[in-house]
């Protein structure tokens, strides 16, 4: 495992459950970066939202966290799992049996599209029993937990467990998959666009249920999405990704009120809301770069209205702009003044979750 730096990194937290340092994933013999020098702490018992456009590297970050990068990708850097009790675990040094245990018993993941995660020839209950048995857990105790989790998610356990996946609605499938991911009592739940295929009402319902689960079971959650307003209703903190890098990390209200990176502010301004006219809601011009031939300097500079020669030639380092708030930009002060917000609707307490400011 790579040694920890002697100074405290800007993105470090006080009680991390996962600590990533300089994680990169490359293909084509190092020519294509799909994750580029990412360092991130996930704080224990928080809900962290990871947000960015499609193709920004969000899902690859989650795969790297679990050492589950598809072949022939090359993962480099340091990824450390920090259990509440016991020794730190170097994830990249685990053998396959230990890695398999980590992925379900300590860190579990929910992917987009529940239907593709279930075997259509098996009843839902068999998926639970198979998972419990595969990890040498007591089946009776495990199924009791499955019943409790399904009830927590406002599902009828007997009906769901005795149904085939196609016999359940999309929202029921997704909630059943969340219950399955928690049946082995993991510490960390990673969700990759878990509500993308659902209607807005069901999305909102699942967010409320996730917050209740997090509080009841003392879970840490990572919620990956391209939908910033959606995660603002759930997350304690946000990490914004662009071109396979993290560009801004801050508590949710701090991001919404005081975003310091031009990309974050543009992302917020491109979100449909009731406060802005159609003319004010401008999509971000241009498109995200491909993994090959990334722009030099700041990767956002071809789309950024504040770009200077420094942006084109020098990669910005993380700069602390407030307590717990860091951004990788040469012009954090200018961004606030020159890219005014049009997203006051997001600042309402009812759109930022039950407590408004949870940071």
Coordinates of C-alpha atoms in Angstrom, one line a residue:
X1 CA 0.0 0.0 0.0
X2 CA 1.3 3.4 -0.9
X3 CA 2.4 5.4 2.2
X4 CA 0.2 8.1 3.6
X5 CA 1.5 11.6 2.9
X6 CA 3.1 13.4 5.9
X7 CA 0.7 16.3 5.5
X8 CA -3.1 16.1 5.7
X9 CA -4.6 16.1 2.2
X10 CA -7.2 18.6 1.4
X11 CA -9.9 16.0 0.9
X12 CA -9.1 14.1 4.1
X13 CA -11.8 13.5 6.7
X14 CA -11.7 12.8 10.4
X15 CA -13.1 9.2 10.5
X16 CA -13.0 7.7 7.0
X17 CA -14.4 4.3 6.2
X18 CA -12.8 4.3 2.7
X19 CA -9.6 6.2 1.9
X20 CA -8.6 6.5 -1.8
X21 CA -5.3 8.0 -2.7
X22 CA -4.1 8.7 -6.3
X23 CA -6.4 6.0 -7.8
X24 CA -6.1 5.8 -11.6
X25 CA -7.6 3.3 -14.1
X26 CA -6.1 3.0 -17.6
X27 CA -6.7 1.0 -20.7
X28 CA -4.8 0.6 -23.9
X29 CA -1.4 0.3 -22.1
X30 CA -1.9 3.5 -20.2
X31 CA -3.2 5.5 -23.2
X32 CA -6.8 5.8 -22.0
X33 CA -7.6 7.2 -18.6
X34 CA -11.0 6.4 -17.2
X35 CA -10.1 7.4 -13.7
X36 CA -7.4 9.9 -13.2
X37 CA -5.5 10.4 -10.0
X38 CA -8.5 10.4 -7.7
X39 CA -8.1 10.9 -3.9
X40 CA -11.2 10.8 -1.7
X41 CA -12.2 10.0 1.8
X42 CA -15.7 8.6 2.5
X43 CA -16.6 9.6 6.1
X44 CA -18.2 6.9 8.3
X45 CA -22.0 7.1 8.5
X46 CA -22.3 9.9 5.9
X47 CA -24.3 9.8 2.6
X48 CA -21.9 10.9 -0.1
X49 CA -23.2 11.9 -3.5
X50 CA -20.9 11.5 -6.5
X51 CA -22.2 13.7 -9.3
X52 CA -21.2 14.3 -12.9
X53 CA -22.3 14.0 -16.5
X54 CA -22.5 10.6 -18.2
X55 CA -19.0 9.3 -19.0
X56 CA -17.3 11.4 -16.3
X57 CA -15.9 8.3 -14.5
X58 CA -18.4 8.0 -11.6
X59 CA -19.1 4.2 -12.1
X60 CA -15.4 3.5 -12.6
X61 CA -14.6 5.2 -9.3
X62 CA -17.1 2.8 -7.5
X63 CA -15.6 -0.2 -9.3
X64 CA -12.1 0.9 -8.3
X65 CA -13.2 1.3 -4.7
X66 CA -14.1 -2.4 -4.7
X67 CA -11.1 -3.5 -6.9
X68 CA -13.7 -4.6 -9.5
X69 CA -12.3 -2.8 -12.6
X70 CA -13.2 -4.8 -15.7
X71 CA -10.3 -6.5 -17.6
X72 CA -8.0 -5.4 -19.1
X73 CA -8.1 -2.2 -17.0
X74 CA -5.1 -1.4 -14.9
X75 CA -5.9 0.0 -11.4
X76 CA -3.1 1.9 -9.6
X77 CA -3.0 3.8 -6.4
X78 CA -4.1 3.1 -2.8
X79 CA -7.5 2.0 -1.6
X80 CA -7.9 1.4 2.2
X81 CA -11.0 0.0 4.0
X82 CA -11.1 1.2 7.6
X83 CA -13.4 -1.0 9.7
X84 CA -14.9 0.4 12.8
X85 CA -13.0 -2.2 14.8
X86 CA -9.9 -4.1 13.7
X87 CA -7.0 -3.3 11.3
X88 CA -7.1 -1.3 8.2
X89 CA -7.5 -3.4 5.0
X90 CA -5.4 -2.7 1.8
X91 CA -8.1 -3.6 -0.7
X92 CA -5.7 -3.9 -3.6
X93 CA -3.7 -6.6 -1.8
X94 CA -6.6 -8.9 -1.0
X95 CA -6.8 -12.3 -2.6
X96 CA -10.0 -13.3 -4.4
X97 CA -11.8 -15.1 -1.4
X98 CA -11.1 -12.1 0.9
X99 CA -12.1 -9.6 -1.8
X100 CA -15.3 -11.5 -2.4
X101 CA -16.1 -11.3 1.3
X102 CA -15.3 -7.6 1.4
X103 CA -17.6 -6.9 -1.5
X104 CA -20.7 -8.3 0.2
X105 CA -20.0 -8.5 3.9
X106 CA -18.3 -5.1 4.3
X107 CA -19.1 -3.1 1.2
X108 CA -22.1 -3.8 -1.0
X109 CA -23.2 -2.3 -4.3
X110 CA -26.5 -1.7 -6.0
X111 CA -26.3 -1.2 -9.8
X112 CA -28.7 0.6 -12.1
X113 CA -31.6 -1.5 -13.4
X114 CA -32.7 -4.2 -10.8
X115 CA -34.0 -6.5 -13.5
X116 CA -30.5 -7.1 -14.9
X117 CA -29.3 -8.0 -11.4
X118 CA -31.8 -10.7 -10.7
X119 CA -31.8 -14.2 -12.3
X120 CA -35.2 -14.3 -14.0
X121 CA -35.5 -18.0 -13.5
X122 CA -35.2 -17.8 -9.7
X123 CA -37.7 -16.5 -7.2
X124 CA -36.5 -13.5 -5.3
X125 CA -36.3 -15.4 -2.0
X126 CA -33.8 -17.8 -3.7
X127 CA -31.5 -14.9 -4.4
X128 CA -31.5 -14.1 -0.7
X129 CA -30.9 -17.7 0.4
X130 CA -28.1 -18.2 -2.2
X131 CA -26.3 -15.1 -1.1
X132 CA -26.6 -16.0 2.6
X133 CA -25.3 -19.5 2.0
X134 CA -22.5 -18.4 -0.3
X135 CA -21.1 -16.4 2.6
X136 CA -21.5 -19.2 5.2
X137 CA -24.1 -17.2 7.2
X138 CA -26.9 -18.8 9.2
X139 CA -29.8 -19.0 6.7
X140 CA -32.6 -18.7 9.2
X141 CA -31.1 -15.6 10.8
X142 CA -30.3 -14.2 7.4
X143 CA -33.9 -14.7 6.1
X144 CA -35.2 -13.1 9.3
X145 CA -33.1 -10.0 8.4
X146 CA -34.4 -10.2 4.8
X147 CA -37.9 -10.0 6.1
X148 CA -37.1 -7.0 8.3
X149 CA -35.3 -5.2 5.5
X150 CA -38.2 -5.7 3.1
X151 CA -40.6 -4.4 5.7
X152 CA -38.3 -1.4 6.2
X153 CA -38.7 -0.7 2.5
X154 CA -42.5 -1.0 2.7
X155 CA -42.7 -4.3 0.9
X156 CA -44.7 -7.4 1.8
X157 CA -41.9 -10.0 2.5
X158 CA -44.0 -13.1 1.7
X159 CA -45.2 -11.8 -1.6
X160 CA -41.8 -10.5 -2.7
X161 CA -39.8 -13.5 -1.7
X162 CA -42.2 -15.9 -3.4
X163 CA -42.3 -13.9 -6.6
X164 CA -40.1 -14.0 -9.7
X165 CA -38.5 -10.7 -10.5
X166 CA -40.7 -10.0 -13.5
X167 CA -43.8 -10.3 -11.3
X168 CA -42.7 -7.2 -9.4
X169 CA -43.0 -3.6 -10.5
X170 CA -39.8 -1.6 -11.2
X171 CA -39.9 0.2 -7.9
X172 CA -40.5 -3.1 -6.0
X173 CA -37.6 -4.7 -7.8
X174 CA -35.2 -1.9 -6.9
X175 CA -36.3 -2.0 -3.3
X176 CA -35.9 -5.7 -3.2
X177 CA -32.4 -5.3 -4.6
X178 CA -31.5 -2.8 -2.0
X179 CA -32.7 -5.3 0.7
X180 CA -30.6 -8.0 -0.9
X181 CA -27.5 -5.8 -0.9
X182 CA -28.0 -5.2 2.9
X183 CA -28.8 -8.8 4.0
X184 CA -25.2 -9.5 5.1
X185 CA -25.2 -6.4 7.2
X186 CA -22.4 -4.4 5.3
X187 CA -20.9 -1.2 6.7
X188 CA -21.0 0.7 3.3
X189 CA -23.6 0.6 0.6
X190 CA -22.6 1.9 -2.9
X191 CA -25.5 2.8 -5.2
X192 CA -24.8 3.4 -8.9
X193 CA -27.8 5.3 -10.5
X194 CA -30.2 3.1 -8.5
X195 CA -33.3 5.1 -9.3
X196 CA -32.5 6.2 -12.9
X197 CA -35.1 3.9 -14.5
X198 CA -37.9 5.0 -12.1
X199 CA -40.4 7.8 -12.2
X200 CA -39.9 10.9 -10.2
X201 CA -42.4 10.0 -7.5
X202 CA -40.8 6.6 -6.9
X203 CA -37.3 8.2 -7.0
X204 CA -38.4 10.5 -4.2
X205 CA -39.9 7.7 -2.2
X206 CA -36.8 5.6 -2.4
X207 CA -34.6 8.5 -1.3
X208 CA -36.8 8.9 1.9
X209 CA -36.4 5.1 2.5
X210 CA -32.7 5.2 2.0
X211 CA -32.3 8.0 4.6
X212 CA -34.4 5.9 7.1
X213 CA -32.3 2.8 6.4
X214 CA -29.1 4.8 6.9
X215 CA -30.2 6.1 10.2
X216 CA -31.6 2.8 11.5
X217 CA -28.6 0.6 10.5
X218 CA -25.8 3.3 10.9
X219 CA -24.9 2.8 7.3
X220 CA -22.4 4.7 5.2
X221 CA -23.8 5.3 1.7
X222 CA -22.4 6.5 -1.6
X223 CA -25.0 7.6 -4.1
X224 CA -23.8 7.9 -7.7
X225 CA -25.9 10.0 -10.1
X226 CA -25.9 12.5 -13.0
X227 CA -28.9 14.2 -11.3
X228 CA -27.6 16.8 -8.9
X229 CA -31.0 17.9 -7.5
X230 CA -31.9 14.3 -6.8
X231 CA -28.8 13.7 -4.7
X232 CA -29.1 17.1 -3.0
X233 CA -32.3 15.8 -1.4
X234 CA -30.3 12.9 0.2
X235 CA -26.6 13.5 0.5
X236 CA -24.7 15.1 3.4
X237 CA -21.8 15.8 1.1
X238 CA -21.1 15.9 -2.6
X239 CA -18.1 15.1 -4.8
X240 CA -18.3 16.5 -8.3
X241 CA -16.6 14.6 -11.2
X242 CA -15.5 15.8 -14.6
X243 CA -13.3 14.1 -17.1
X244 CA -12.4 11.2 -14.8
X245 CA -11.2 13.5 -12.0
X246 CA -12.8 15.0 -8.9
X247 CA -13.1 18.7 -9.2
X248 CA -15.1 19.8 -6.1
X249 CA -16.0 18.3 -2.7
X250 CA -18.1 20.0 -0.1
X251 CA -21.1 19.6 2.2
X252 CA -24.4 19.6 0.2
X253 CA -25.6 23.0 1.2
X254 CA -22.1 24.5 0.8
X255 CA -22.0 23.2 -2.8
X256 CA -25.5 24.5 -3.6
X257 CA -24.9 27.9 -2.1
X258 CA -21.2 28.5 -2.7
X259 CA -20.1 26.2 -5.6
X260 CA -16.5 27.3 -6.4
X261 CA -15.8 25.4 -9.6
X262 CA -17.1 26.7 -12.9
X263 CA -18.3 23.2 -13.9
X264 CA -20.3 22.8 -10.7
X265 CA -21.9 26.2 -11.2
X266 CA -22.7 25.4 -14.8
X267 CA -24.1 22.0 -13.8
X268 CA -26.4 23.7 -11.3
X269 CA -27.5 26.4 -13.8
X270 CA -28.3 23.7 -16.4
X271 CA -30.8 22.0 -14.0
X272 CA -34.5 22.7 -14.9
X273 CA -36.1 24.6 -12.0
X274 CA -39.1 26.8 -11.4
X275 CA -37.0 29.9 -10.5
X276 CA -35.3 30.3 -13.9
X277 CA -36.7 31.2 -17.3
X278 CA -36.0 29.0 -20.3
X279 CA -33.4 31.5 -21.5
X280 CA -31.5 31.3 -18.2
X281 CA -31.4 27.5 -18.2
X282 CA -28.6 27.0 -20.6
X283 CA -27.0 23.5 -21.2
X284 CA -23.3 23.4 -20.8
X285 CA -21.8 24.1 -24.2
X286 CA -19.6 21.4 -25.8
X287 CA -19.2 17.9 -24.5
X288 CA -17.1 15.9 -22.0
X289 CA -13.7 14.7 -23.3
X290 CA -13.1 11.1 -24.3
X291 CA -10.6 9.0 -22.4
X292 CA -8.1 9.3 -25.2
X293 CA -6.3 12.6 -25.8
X294 CA -7.6 14.5 -22.7
X295 CA -7.0 18.2 -22.9
X296 CA -3.9 19.5 -21.2
X297 CA -4.1 21.6 -18.0
X298 CA -7.6 21.7 -16.6
X299 CA -9.7 19.3 -18.6
X300 CA -12.7 21.6 -18.4
X301 CA -10.9 24.6 -20.0
X302 CA -12.4 24.0 -23.5
X303 CA -15.9 24.6 -22.1
X304 CA -15.1 27.1 -19.4
X305 CA -15.9 30.8 -19.8
X306 CA -13.1 31.7 -17.3
X307 CA -10.3 29.7 -19.0
X308 CA -6.9 31.4 -19.3
X309 CA -3.5 30.3 -20.5
X310 CA -2.8 28.9 -17.0
X311 CA -5.9 26.7 -17.3
X312 CA -4.7 25.3 -20.6
X313 CA -1.2 24.4 -19.4
X314 CA -1.4 23.7 -15.6
X315 CA -3.5 21.1 -13.8
X316 CA -5.1 22.8 -10.9
X317 CA -4.6 21.4 -7.4
X318 CA -7.3 21.2 -4.8
X319 CA -7.7 24.5 -2.9
X320 CA -9.7 24.9 0.3
X321 CA -12.3 27.6 -0.1
X322 CA -14.2 27.0 3.2
X323 CA -14.3 24.5 6.0
X324 CA -14.7 21.1 4.4
X325 CA -14.9 22.6 0.9
X326 CA -12.2 22.1 -1.7
X327 CA -12.2 22.8 -5.4
X328 CA -9.6 22.2 -8.2
X329 CA -9.7 25.4 -10.1
X330 CA -7.4 28.4 -10.8
X331 CA -10.3 30.8 -10.6
X332 CA -12.5 29.9 -7.6
X333 CA -13.0 33.5 -6.6
X334 CA -14.0 34.6 -10.1
X335 CA -16.4 31.7 -10.6
X336 CA -18.7 32.9 -7.8
X337 CA -19.0 36.4 -9.3
X338 CA -18.9 35.6 -13.0
X339 CA -21.2 32.6 -13.1
X340 CA -24.3 33.8 -11.1
X341 CA -26.8 31.2 -9.9
X342 CA -30.3 30.7 -11.2
X343 CA -31.1 27.8 -8.9
X344 CA -32.6 29.4 -5.8
X345 CA -35.3 26.6 -5.8
X346 CA -32.6 24.1 -4.7
X347 CA -31.9 26.1 -1.6
X348 CA -35.3 25.5 -0.1
X349 CA -35.0 23.2 2.9
X350 CA -37.5 20.7 1.5
X351 CA -35.3 20.1 -1.5
X352 CA -32.2 19.5 0.6
X353 CA -33.5 16.7 2.7
X354 CA -35.3 16.5 6.0
X355 CA -32.8 18.7 7.9
X356 CA -32.0 21.3 5.2
X357 CA -28.4 21.7 6.3
X358 CA -27.0 18.4 7.5
X359 CA -23.3 19.2 7.1

